[in-house]
Amino acid sequence: MVETIEKNRKLFVDDPVDGQLEIKYGLPGEVKFCKRCVISNQRPSSSVEFKHTKESKKATIRFDEEGICDACRYAEQKDHGVDWEGRRDQLQVLCDTYRSRNGSYDCLVPGSGGKDSVYAAMVLKRDFGMHPLTVTWAPHLYSDVGWYNHQAWIHKGGFDNYLFTPDGVMHRTLTRLAYRNLLHPFQPFIFGQKNYAPKMALKMGIPLVFYGENEAEYGNPVAENTSAKRDPAYFARKEEQGETLYFGGVAMEELPEHGILPGQMDPYMPANPEALEKAGVEVHYTGYYLKWIPQECYYYAAEHIGFEANEDRTEGTYSKYNSIDDKTDPYHYWTTLVKFGIGRATYDAAQEIRNHHITREEGVALVHRYDQEFPRKYFPDFLAYLDMDEDEFFEIADSFRSPHLWQRTNEGWRLRHRVGNSEDE
Ligand SMILES: [Zn+2]
């Protein structure tokens, strides 16, 4: 057991060589890796990413007494503990209740046109006879393959689609603030994207929203993954509870200093939960009803709309078809490497181990090979987007490295703990 020490409201851990090392973001002082996948206990819970808070204080994934993470335990349940036929029947009943008879919209499927949203919309249409309206919150910078797939979704899949593109100047400002203050350049995108679908459902009078997979599967306690519906509190407006709202680490009332008026933030704000309730809007996860395997979603999307993977491996990992629609995506994962020591290959390998596509040994090798690779391909685009030069970009990033995870050496930054194969690592 590693002891954490609190001094001046900061946490430290004792290192035999380097002395006391600060622990940022309230992360666990002792770094552990799941014995079954490759995720570490530094992984934040998904739900906390959504909070409008000033600091990046994190609740993290839980490991049980056997050293297995909650995501692996949930995968175990998906393999053995779930009656998938029964769940499919439940979806059938739900669809039978809501299905329109004349082809008008009866449900709403948000997504970018990535493999998961393509799968959700296509299955609901083909297998369950639904008439989904698809809605998209645009990526920061569409990649060519991302735009191709988005268009294929509409033109080959046969869907109406609303594509919302936020004010590019303002979104850049928010992204820059989120990078500078939180090293979380995706925060504004996440706010906008998560809130868009329920608001569109209200506007269009569509009572049923289908998300794909419950993202909480990858980091929240197992007990929270047992519901088909998204908790309405997820959409609650914190301001009405007297809390200050922060965007990119800046309080709402200070946004005008950055050229943004509070009213302009509407697209980023949650729908009113009372209005949702009154309109009877329900948000369901397709992944609750259908066993969700990302690789299968990819094959399905490739077969039915000609979904294309990247020609090259995505930098920072080994995969070719996950999150490829936004040129800035690699920097989202790179910032999680900086803050939590968890890069993109770790996320991919952990998921593929849980779905039995690769072994843990293979996963460990892939993490060692790719996790710390810096994404160069779209770096000039991302720097231009942030209106930053390289020096500033790295100076900011380095200030977010937690000393309990990173050591500065003559060769550069080195992780103090890496996932390994032996039991005691
Ligand atoms: Zn695990």
Short mmCIF file of C-alpha atoms and ligand atoms in Angstrom, two decimals:
data_model
loop_
_atom_site.label_atom_id
_atom_site.label_comp_id
_atom_site.label_asym_id
_atom_site.label_seq_id
_atom_site.Cartn_x
_atom_site.Cartn_y
_atom_site.Cartn_z
CA MET A 1 0.00 0.00 0.00
CA VAL A 2 1.40 3.36 -1.01
CA GLU A 3 0.59 6.18 1.35
CA THR A 4 -0.50 9.59 0.16
CA ILE A 5 0.49 12.66 2.11
CA GLU A 6 -1.53 15.85 2.21
CA LYS A 7 0.25 19.19 2.47
CA ASN A 8 -1.14 22.65 1.73
CA ARG A 9 -4.25 21.06 0.22
CA LYS A 10 -2.10 19.14 -2.25
CA LEU A 11 -1.51 15.40 -2.36
CA PHE A 12 1.89 13.76 -2.55
CA VAL A 13 3.30 10.29 -2.76
CA ASP A 14 6.72 9.19 -1.51
CA ASP A 15 9.13 7.97 -4.15
CA PRO A 16 12.24 6.12 -2.94
CA VAL A 17 14.46 7.97 -5.45
CA ASP A 18 12.81 11.30 -6.18
CA GLY A 19 11.25 12.03 -2.79
CA GLN A 20 7.78 13.52 -2.53
CA LEU A 21 5.91 13.68 -5.82
CA GLU A 22 2.77 15.69 -6.30
CA ILE A 23 -0.43 13.90 -7.36
CA LYS A 24 -2.66 16.03 -9.56
CA TYR A 25 -6.42 15.83 -10.18
CA GLY A 26 -7.07 13.74 -7.08
CA LEU A 27 -5.79 10.64 -8.91
CA PRO A 28 -4.87 7.52 -6.93
CA GLY A 29 -1.30 7.83 -5.61
CA GLU A 30 -0.49 4.22 -6.32
CA VAL A 31 -0.58 3.33 -10.02
CA LYS A 32 -2.11 -0.07 -10.74
CA PHE A 33 -3.01 -1.86 -13.94
CA CYS A 34 -5.98 -4.15 -14.36
CA LYS A 35 -4.90 -7.77 -14.29
CA ARG A 36 -7.24 -8.64 -17.14
CA CYS A 37 -7.01 -5.67 -19.55
CA VAL A 38 -4.40 -2.90 -19.75
CA ILE A 39 -6.29 0.04 -18.23
CA SER A 40 -4.79 1.73 -15.19
CA ASN A 41 -6.55 2.91 -12.09
CA GLN A 42 -5.83 6.50 -13.19
CA ARG A 43 -8.66 6.38 -15.73
CA PRO A 44 -11.33 8.96 -14.91
CA SER A 45 -14.95 7.83 -14.75
CA SER A 46 -16.71 8.84 -17.94
CA SER A 47 -19.48 10.75 -16.25
CA VAL A 48 -17.22 13.27 -14.54
CA GLU A 49 -15.90 14.46 -17.89
CA PHE A 50 -19.27 16.05 -18.39
CA LYS A 51 -19.35 18.29 -15.35
CA HIS A 52 -19.14 22.02 -15.79
CA THR A 53 -16.43 22.43 -13.21
CA LYS A 54 -13.44 24.67 -12.97
CA GLU A 55 -10.83 22.09 -12.12
CA SER A 56 -10.26 18.65 -13.50
CA LYS A 57 -10.73 16.77 -10.28
CA LYS A 58 -11.41 13.16 -11.12
CA ALA A 59 -13.25 10.17 -9.82
CA THR A 60 -11.52 7.16 -11.30
CA ILE A 61 -12.36 3.65 -12.44
CA ARG A 62 -12.77 1.14 -9.63
CA PHE A 63 -10.64 -1.98 -9.24
CA ASP A 64 -11.92 -4.85 -7.11
CA GLU A 65 -9.97 -6.89 -4.57
CA GLU A 66 -8.78 -9.23 -7.33
CA GLY A 67 -7.30 -6.31 -9.25
CA ILE A 68 -9.91 -6.43 -12.03
CA CYS A 69 -11.41 -3.18 -13.31
CA ASP A 70 -15.13 -2.47 -13.43
CA ALA A 71 -15.14 -2.34 -17.23
CA CYS A 72 -13.78 -5.91 -17.35
CA ARG A 73 -16.37 -7.02 -14.80
CA TYR A 74 -19.06 -5.46 -16.94
CA ALA A 75 -17.67 -7.24 -20.03
CA GLU A 76 -17.89 -10.48 -18.06
CA GLN A 77 -21.56 -9.79 -17.40
CA LYS A 78 -22.12 -9.06 -21.08
CA ASP A 79 -20.59 -12.44 -21.91
CA HIS A 80 -22.35 -14.55 -19.30
CA GLY A 81 -24.84 -12.66 -17.20
CA VAL A 82 -27.15 -11.01 -19.72
CA ASP A 83 -30.14 -12.58 -21.44
CA TRP A 84 -29.53 -10.94 -24.81
CA GLU A 85 -32.56 -12.53 -26.43
CA GLY A 86 -34.74 -11.15 -23.67
CA ARG A 87 -33.15 -7.73 -24.09
CA ARG A 88 -33.77 -7.83 -27.84
CA ASP A 89 -37.42 -8.62 -27.12
CA GLN A 90 -37.58 -5.59 -24.82
CA LEU A 91 -36.30 -3.42 -27.67
CA GLN A 92 -38.92 -4.94 -29.94
CA VAL A 93 -41.65 -3.99 -27.45
CA LEU A 94 -40.26 -0.47 -27.11
CA CYS A 95 -40.16 -0.04 -30.89
CA ASP A 96 -43.65 -1.48 -31.29
CA THR A 97 -44.88 1.17 -28.87
CA TYR A 98 -43.29 4.09 -30.69
CA ARG A 99 -43.14 3.02 -34.36
CA SER A 100 -44.88 5.40 -36.75
CA ARG A 101 -47.24 3.92 -39.30
CA ASN A 102 -46.77 6.44 -42.06
CA GLY A 103 -42.97 6.68 -42.09
CA SER A 104 -42.71 9.90 -40.08
CA TYR A 105 -39.86 10.12 -37.57
CA ASP A 106 -40.40 7.91 -34.53
CA CYS A 107 -36.95 8.06 -32.99
CA LEU A 108 -33.81 10.12 -33.11
CA VAL A 109 -30.28 8.74 -33.48
CA PRO A 110 -27.43 11.16 -32.84
CA GLY A 111 -23.99 10.50 -34.26
CA SER A 112 -21.18 11.59 -36.49
CA GLY A 113 -21.61 8.83 -39.03
CA GLY A 114 -18.95 6.77 -37.29
CA LYS A 115 -19.35 3.00 -37.13
CA ASP A 116 -21.43 3.06 -33.92
CA SER A 117 -24.04 5.59 -35.00
CA VAL A 118 -24.27 3.96 -38.42
CA TYR A 119 -24.88 0.61 -36.75
CA ALA A 120 -27.51 1.96 -34.33
CA ALA A 121 -29.49 3.78 -37.02
CA MET A 122 -29.28 0.93 -39.55
CA VAL A 123 -30.29 -1.79 -37.10
CA LEU A 124 -33.25 0.24 -35.85
CA LYS A 125 -34.36 0.83 -39.41
CA ARG A 126 -33.66 -2.59 -40.94
CA ASP A 127 -34.35 -4.96 -38.07
CA PHE A 128 -36.90 -3.03 -36.05
CA GLY A 129 -38.75 -1.13 -38.78
CA MET A 130 -38.14 2.27 -37.20
CA HIS A 131 -37.84 5.61 -38.97
CA PRO A 132 -34.93 7.37 -37.31
CA LEU A 133 -34.03 10.99 -37.81
CA THR A 134 -30.26 11.31 -37.53
CA VAL A 135 -28.63 14.39 -36.05
CA THR A 136 -24.97 15.34 -36.01
CA TRP A 137 -22.95 17.84 -33.99
CA ALA A 138 -20.10 18.53 -36.39
CA PRO A 139 -16.53 17.59 -35.48
CA HIS A 140 -13.99 20.41 -35.11
CA LEU A 141 -12.37 19.58 -38.45
CA TYR A 142 -13.93 16.82 -40.52
CA SER A 143 -11.36 14.41 -41.89
CA ASP A 144 -11.85 13.29 -45.48
CA VAL A 145 -12.75 9.76 -44.47
CA GLY A 146 -15.06 11.09 -41.73
CA TRP A 147 -16.98 13.25 -44.18
CA TYR A 148 -17.14 10.40 -46.67
CA ASN A 149 -18.67 8.12 -44.02
CA HIS A 150 -21.10 10.77 -42.81
CA GLN A 151 -22.36 11.23 -46.36
CA ALA A 152 -22.51 7.47 -46.97
CA TRP A 153 -24.65 7.15 -43.84
CA ILE A 154 -27.23 9.51 -45.35
CA HIS A 155 -26.98 8.62 -49.01
CA LYS A 156 -26.49 4.86 -48.81
CA GLY A 157 -28.16 4.21 -45.45
CA GLY A 158 -31.16 6.34 -46.38
CA PHE A 159 -31.64 8.81 -43.52
CA ASP A 160 -32.60 12.44 -43.06
CA ASN A 161 -29.91 14.27 -41.15
CA TYR A 162 -29.53 17.56 -39.35
CA LEU A 163 -25.90 18.62 -39.22
CA PHE A 164 -25.26 21.34 -36.68
CA THR A 165 -21.98 23.19 -37.01
CA PRO A 166 -21.24 25.58 -34.15
CA ASP A 167 -19.85 29.07 -34.80
CA GLY A 168 -16.29 28.21 -35.81
CA VAL A 169 -14.69 31.29 -34.30
CA MET A 170 -16.41 30.84 -30.97
CA HIS A 171 -15.85 27.09 -30.86
CA ARG A 172 -12.15 27.67 -31.49
CA THR A 173 -12.04 30.18 -28.63
CA LEU A 174 -13.73 27.70 -26.29
CA THR A 175 -11.44 24.89 -27.44
CA ARG A 176 -8.38 27.05 -26.88
CA LEU A 177 -9.57 27.98 -23.36
CA ALA A 178 -10.29 24.33 -22.58
CA TYR A 179 -6.82 23.36 -23.77
CA ARG A 180 -5.10 26.13 -21.85
CA ASN A 181 -7.04 25.85 -18.60
CA LEU A 182 -7.88 22.13 -18.44
CA LEU A 183 -5.80 20.44 -21.14
CA HIS A 184 -9.16 19.15 -22.28
CA PRO A 185 -9.58 20.49 -25.83
CA PHE A 186 -12.61 18.29 -26.43
CA GLN A 187 -14.68 19.64 -23.57
CA PRO A 188 -16.68 22.16 -25.66
CA PHE A 189 -17.32 19.53 -28.32
CA ILE A 190 -18.51 17.04 -25.68
CA PHE A 191 -20.89 19.58 -24.12
CA GLY A 192 -22.37 20.45 -27.49
CA GLN A 193 -22.58 16.91 -28.79
CA LYS A 194 -24.15 15.42 -25.66
CA ASN A 195 -26.78 18.11 -25.38
CA TYR A 196 -27.74 18.35 -29.02
CA ALA A 197 -29.85 15.20 -29.41
CA PRO A 198 -32.35 15.69 -26.54
CA LYS A 199 -32.85 19.32 -27.59
CA MET A 200 -33.49 18.28 -31.18
CA ALA A 201 -35.91 15.63 -29.93
CA LEU A 202 -37.83 18.39 -28.12
CA LYS A 203 -37.80 20.68 -31.14
CA MET A 204 -38.91 17.99 -33.54
CA GLY A 205 -41.45 16.42 -31.18
CA ILE A 206 -39.73 13.01 -31.26
CA PRO A 207 -40.15 11.23 -27.91
CA LEU A 208 -37.51 8.54 -28.28
CA VAL A 209 -33.73 9.06 -28.51
CA PHE A 210 -31.35 6.17 -29.10
CA TYR A 211 -27.71 6.55 -28.17
CA GLY A 212 -25.43 3.69 -29.14
CA GLU A 213 -23.23 2.24 -26.50
CA ASN A 214 -23.37 3.45 -22.94
CA GLU A 215 -19.99 5.15 -22.65
CA ALA A 216 -20.19 4.63 -18.92
CA GLU A 217 -19.41 0.98 -19.56
CA TYR A 218 -15.80 1.97 -19.84
CA GLY A 219 -15.28 3.43 -16.46
CA ASN A 220 -18.30 3.67 -14.22
CA PRO A 221 -19.35 1.30 -11.49
CA VAL A 222 -21.05 -1.81 -12.88
CA ALA A 223 -24.22 -1.05 -10.95
CA GLU A 224 -24.73 2.12 -13.00
CA ASN A 225 -24.77 0.21 -16.28
CA THR A 226 -27.86 -1.81 -15.61
CA SER A 227 -30.41 0.62 -16.98
CA ALA A 228 -31.57 1.10 -20.55
CA LYS A 229 -32.38 4.72 -19.93
CA ARG A 230 -30.17 7.67 -19.33
CA ASP A 231 -30.74 9.32 -15.99
CA PRO A 232 -32.48 12.67 -16.60
CA ALA A 233 -30.13 14.22 -14.03
CA TYR A 234 -27.48 13.82 -16.69
CA PHE A 235 -29.12 16.71 -18.48
CA ALA A 236 -29.74 18.85 -15.43
CA ARG A 237 -28.85 22.49 -15.57
CA LYS A 238 -26.54 23.05 -12.68
CA GLU A 239 -26.99 26.80 -12.75
CA GLU A 240 -30.54 26.39 -11.50
CA GLN A 241 -29.13 24.71 -8.43
CA GLY A 242 -27.11 27.84 -7.76
CA GLU A 243 -23.83 26.52 -9.11
CA THR A 244 -21.52 28.51 -11.32
CA LEU A 245 -21.16 27.07 -14.79
CA TYR A 246 -17.68 26.83 -16.23
CA PHE A 247 -16.74 26.38 -19.84
CA GLY A 248 -13.13 25.66 -20.64
CA GLY A 249 -12.39 26.49 -17.03
CA VAL A 250 -13.92 29.99 -17.37
CA ALA A 251 -17.02 31.00 -15.41
CA MET A 252 -20.03 31.83 -17.56
CA GLU A 253 -20.07 35.47 -16.41
CA GLU A 254 -16.42 35.89 -17.43
CA LEU A 255 -16.90 34.60 -20.98
CA PRO A 256 -17.60 38.13 -22.36
CA GLU A 257 -13.92 38.89 -21.62
CA HIS A 258 -13.21 36.32 -24.31
CA GLY A 259 -15.71 37.78 -26.75
CA ILE A 260 -18.53 35.36 -25.96
CA LEU A 261 -21.92 36.46 -24.64
CA PRO A 262 -23.76 34.04 -22.32
CA GLY A 263 -26.68 33.79 -24.75
CA GLN A 264 -24.32 32.50 -27.42
CA MET A 265 -23.67 29.47 -25.25
CA ASP A 266 -27.17 28.08 -25.83
CA PRO A 267 -26.03 25.34 -28.22
CA TYR A 268 -23.72 24.04 -25.47
CA MET A 269 -26.38 24.03 -22.77
CA PRO A 270 -28.45 21.02 -21.71
CA ALA A 271 -32.13 20.78 -22.53
CA ASN A 272 -34.46 21.74 -19.74
CA PRO A 273 -35.14 18.48 -17.85
CA GLU A 274 -38.69 19.57 -17.03
CA ALA A 275 -39.44 20.24 -20.68
CA LEU A 276 -38.00 16.81 -21.53
CA GLU A 277 -40.18 15.20 -18.93
CA LYS A 278 -43.26 17.10 -20.03
CA ALA A 279 -42.70 16.10 -23.65
CA GLY A 280 -42.07 12.52 -22.54
CA VAL A 281 -38.66 12.36 -24.21
CA GLU A 282 -36.85 9.16 -23.26
CA VAL A 283 -33.19 8.56 -23.93
CA HIS A 284 -32.21 4.91 -24.35
CA TYR A 285 -28.97 3.10 -25.06
CA THR A 286 -29.10 0.67 -27.95
CA GLY A 287 -26.15 -1.02 -26.28
CA TYR A 288 -28.39 -2.03 -23.40
CA TYR A 289 -30.58 -4.09 -25.73
CA LEU A 290 -28.03 -5.36 -28.24
CA LYS A 291 -24.61 -6.76 -27.38
CA TRP A 292 -22.29 -4.00 -28.47
CA ILE A 293 -19.00 -5.06 -30.03
CA PRO A 294 -17.19 -2.18 -31.77
CA GLN A 295 -15.53 -4.47 -34.33
CA GLU A 296 -18.92 -5.93 -35.28
CA CYS A 297 -20.33 -2.42 -35.69
CA TYR A 298 -17.50 -1.70 -38.09
CA TYR A 299 -18.14 -4.83 -40.17
CA TYR A 300 -21.86 -4.08 -40.22
CA ALA A 301 -21.29 -0.46 -41.31
CA ALA A 302 -18.80 -1.57 -43.97
CA GLU A 303 -21.26 -4.09 -45.34
CA HIS A 304 -24.34 -1.88 -45.38
CA ILE A 305 -23.12 1.61 -46.31
CA GLY A 306 -19.58 0.99 -47.51
CA PHE A 307 -18.13 2.55 -44.35
CA GLU A 308 -14.43 3.14 -44.85
CA ALA A 309 -11.62 2.74 -42.37
CA ASN A 310 -8.45 4.81 -42.62
CA GLU A 311 -5.83 3.50 -44.99
CA ASP A 312 -3.21 4.01 -42.35
CA ARG A 313 -3.10 3.09 -38.74
CA THR A 314 -4.26 5.96 -36.49
CA GLU A 315 -1.30 7.61 -34.78
CA GLY A 316 -0.98 6.75 -31.11
CA THR A 317 -2.65 3.39 -31.61
CA TYR A 318 -2.90 0.43 -33.93
CA SER A 319 -6.55 0.67 -35.01
CA LYS A 320 -7.93 2.06 -38.26
CA TYR A 321 -11.63 2.56 -37.75
CA ASN A 322 -12.27 4.07 -34.29
CA SER A 323 -12.94 7.83 -33.99
CA ILE A 324 -11.57 8.80 -37.37
CA ASP A 325 -13.95 11.58 -38.38
CA ASP A 326 -12.21 14.51 -36.70
CA LYS A 327 -8.66 15.63 -37.48
CA THR A 328 -8.33 16.83 -33.90
CA ASP A 329 -9.30 13.51 -32.31
CA PRO A 330 -5.70 12.30 -31.83
CA TYR A 331 -5.05 15.28 -29.54
CA HIS A 332 -7.94 14.37 -27.30
CA TYR A 333 -6.29 11.02 -26.63
CA TRP A 334 -2.83 12.55 -26.42
CA THR A 335 -4.02 14.88 -23.63
CA THR A 336 -5.33 11.90 -21.66
CA LEU A 337 -1.85 10.38 -22.00
CA VAL A 338 -0.38 13.58 -20.54
CA LYS A 339 -2.89 13.90 -17.69
CA PHE A 340 -3.50 10.27 -16.76
CA GLY A 341 -0.72 8.31 -18.46
CA ILE A 342 -3.36 6.61 -20.61
CA GLY A 343 -3.00 6.93 -24.38
CA ARG A 344 -5.11 5.83 -27.29
CA ALA A 345 -3.61 2.36 -27.73
CA THR A 346 -4.50 1.62 -24.10
CA TYR A 347 -8.17 2.43 -24.71
CA ASP A 348 -8.25 0.38 -27.91
CA ALA A 349 -6.36 -2.59 -26.47
CA ALA A 350 -8.41 -2.67 -23.26
CA GLN A 351 -11.64 -2.77 -25.27
CA GLU A 352 -10.32 -5.45 -27.66
CA ILE A 353 -9.08 -7.62 -24.81
CA ARG A 354 -12.51 -7.42 -23.19
CA ASN A 355 -14.12 -8.43 -26.48
CA HIS A 356 -11.63 -11.32 -26.90
CA HIS A 357 -10.06 -10.01 -30.11
CA ILE A 358 -6.55 -9.90 -28.62
CA THR A 359 -4.82 -11.36 -25.57
CA ARG A 360 -3.52 -9.29 -22.69
CA GLU A 361 0.07 -10.02 -23.80
CA GLU A 362 -0.70 -8.66 -27.26
CA GLY A 363 -2.38 -5.67 -25.66
CA VAL A 364 0.65 -4.93 -23.51
CA ALA A 365 2.94 -5.10 -26.56
CA LEU A 366 0.66 -2.75 -28.53
CA VAL A 367 0.53 -0.27 -25.65
CA HIS A 368 4.34 -0.30 -25.39
CA ARG A 369 4.67 0.19 -29.11
CA TYR A 370 2.08 2.91 -29.81
CA ASP A 371 0.63 4.54 -26.69
CA GLN A 372 3.19 7.34 -26.45
CA GLU A 373 3.51 8.07 -30.15
CA PHE A 374 2.86 11.78 -30.76
CA PRO A 375 0.26 12.38 -33.51
CA ARG A 376 2.13 14.40 -36.16
CA LYS A 377 -0.17 14.07 -39.15
CA TYR A 378 -2.68 16.80 -38.28
CA PHE A 379 -0.48 18.74 -35.85
CA PRO A 380 -0.20 21.85 -38.10
CA ASP A 381 -4.01 21.82 -38.50
CA PHE A 382 -4.58 21.54 -34.77
CA LEU A 383 -2.04 24.25 -33.92
CA ALA A 384 -3.70 26.55 -36.44
CA TYR A 385 -7.07 25.69 -34.92
CA LEU A 386 -5.83 26.59 -31.44
CA ASP A 387 -3.92 29.60 -32.77
CA MET A 388 -0.83 28.44 -30.92
CA ASP A 389 2.75 27.70 -31.78
CA GLU A 390 4.47 24.45 -30.94
CA ASP A 391 6.38 25.83 -27.95
CA GLU A 392 3.24 27.15 -26.30
CA PHE A 393 1.39 23.92 -27.05
CA PHE A 394 3.98 21.76 -25.29
CA GLU A 395 4.63 24.22 -22.48
CA ILE A 396 0.96 24.12 -21.55
CA ALA A 397 0.80 20.33 -21.87
CA ASP A 398 3.87 19.81 -19.70
CA SER A 399 2.35 21.90 -16.91
CA PHE A 400 -0.45 19.30 -16.72
CA ARG A 401 1.83 16.31 -16.22
CA SER A 402 1.35 14.89 -12.77
CA PRO A 403 4.74 14.27 -11.13
CA HIS A 404 3.53 10.99 -9.65
CA LEU A 405 3.13 9.73 -13.25
CA TRP A 406 5.88 11.50 -15.19
CA GLN A 407 9.59 11.88 -14.74
CA ARG A 408 11.62 14.39 -16.72
CA THR A 409 14.82 12.80 -18.05
CA ASN A 410 17.53 13.93 -20.44
CA GLU A 411 15.73 12.06 -23.20
CA GLY A 412 12.40 13.73 -22.42
CA TRP A 413 9.33 12.74 -20.43
CA ARG A 414 9.16 9.20 -19.16
CA LEU A 415 6.22 7.42 -17.55
CA ARG A 416 7.14 6.09 -14.11
CA HIS A 417 4.74 3.16 -14.47
CA ARG A 418 3.96 1.15 -17.57
CA VAL A 419 1.68 -1.81 -17.96
CA GLY A 420 3.55 -5.10 -18.03
CA ASN A 421 3.04 -8.82 -18.10
CA SER A 422 4.34 -9.83 -14.72
CA GLU A 423 1.92 -10.09 -11.84
CA ASP A 424 3.53 -7.45 -9.69
CA GLU A 425 3.61 -4.68 -12.28
ZN ZN B 1 -9.82 -4.38 -16.94
#
